[in-house]
CSV table of C-alpha atoms in Angstrom, one decimal:
chain,number,residue,atom,x,y,z
G,2,MET,CA,88.5,78.7,102.5
G,3,ALA,CA,88.6,82.2,103.9
G,4,GLU,CA,88.4,85.0,101.1
G,5,LEU,CA,91.8,86.8,100.4
G,6,LEU,CA,92.0,90.5,100.7
G,7,ALA,CA,93.1,92.6,98.1
G,8,HIS,CA,96.5,92.9,99.3
G,9,GLU,CA,96.9,89.4,99.4
G,10,ILE,CA,95.7,89.0,95.8
G,11,VAL,CA,98.0,91.2,94.6
G,12,GLY,CA,100.8,90.0,96.4
G,13,LYS,CA,100.3,86.5,95.4
G,14,ARG,CA,99.9,87.9,91.6
G,15,ILE,CA,103.3,89.7,91.8
G,16,ARG,CA,105.0,86.7,93.2
G,17,GLU,CA,103.2,84.6,90.2
G,18,ILE,CA,104.3,86.8,87.6
G,19,ARG,CA,107.9,87.3,88.7
G,20,THR,CA,108.4,83.3,88.8
G,21,GLU,CA,106.7,83.2,85.6
G,22,LYS,CA,109.2,85.9,84.3
G,23,SER,CA,112.4,83.9,86.0
G,24,LEU,CA,113.0,87.0,88.0
G,25,THR,CA,114.6,86.6,91.5
G,26,ILE,CA,112.9,88.6,94.5
G,27,GLU,CA,116.4,90.7,94.6
G,28,ALA,CA,116.5,91.5,90.6
G,29,LEU,CA,112.9,92.6,90.6
G,30,ALA,CA,113.0,94.9,94.0
G,31,LYS,CA,116.6,96.3,92.4
G,32,LYS,CA,113.9,97.5,89.1
G,33,ILE,CA,111.6,98.7,91.2
G,34,GLY,CA,113.7,100.4,93.8
G,35,ILE,CA,112.6,98.7,97.3
G,36,SER,CA,114.5,96.6,99.5
G,37,ARG,CA,114.1,92.8,99.0
G,38,SER,CA,112.5,92.4,102.4
G,39,TYR,CA,110.0,94.9,101.5
G,40,LEU,CA,109.2,93.1,98.1
G,41,ASN,CA,108.9,90.0,100.3
G,42,TYR,CA,106.4,91.1,102.7
G,43,LEU,CA,104.4,92.6,99.8
G,44,GLU,CA,104.4,89.3,98.0
G,45,LEU,CA,103.4,87.5,101.4
G,46,GLY,CA,100.2,90.1,101.5
G,47,ARG,CA,101.7,91.3,105.0
G,48,LYS,CA,102.3,95.2,103.4
G,49,ASN,CA,100.0,97.4,101.4
G,50,ILE,CA,101.3,99.6,98.7
G,51,SER,CA,100.6,103.0,96.8
G,52,VAL,CA,98.8,102.7,93.0
G,53,ASP,CA,101.8,104.3,92.1
G,54,LYS,CA,104.3,101.7,93.3
G,55,LEU,CA,101.8,99.2,91.8
G,56,ASP,CA,102.2,100.8,88.4
G,57,VAL,CA,106.0,100.8,88.7
G,58,ILE,CA,105.7,96.7,89.4
G,59,ALA,CA,103.5,96.4,86.5
G,60,ARG,CA,105.7,97.9,84.2
G,61,CYS,CA,108.8,96.3,85.6
G,62,LEU,CA,107.1,92.8,85.1
G,63,GLU,CA,105.6,94.0,81.8
G,64,VAL,CA,102.1,93.6,82.3
G,65,PRO,CA,98.9,95.5,83.0
G,66,ILE,CA,98.3,97.0,86.3
G,67,THR,CA,94.8,94.8,86.2
G,68,ASP,CA,97.0,91.5,86.0
G,69,LEU,CA,97.9,92.4,89.6
G,70,PHE,CA,94.5,92.4,90.6
G,71,LYS,CA,93.1,89.0,89.0
G,72,ARG,CA,91.8,86.4,91.6
G,73,GLU,CA,92.6,82.3,90.6
G,74,ASP,CA,89.0,82.1,88.8
G,75,GLN,CA,89.5,85.3,86.8
G,76,LYS,CA,92.7,83.7,84.9
G,77,VAL,CA,92.4,83.0,81.3
G,78,GLU,CA,95.1,80.4,80.3
């Protein structure tokens, strides 16, 4: 399997954390201040995002920003 790129890992983690917290994509997008479609592209790994905006997302999800960069094999359950 091909290694995921950083923006793909981040997008996947945003989606995982959002769904764990039972947030809809619309609700999180509104909290962040971005469009639903842009958040969808982020979660799909099709868009890059600034570190400042990642910080906003992490705060809205109530997780450390480093959690957005964790790969599957790095997660501690």
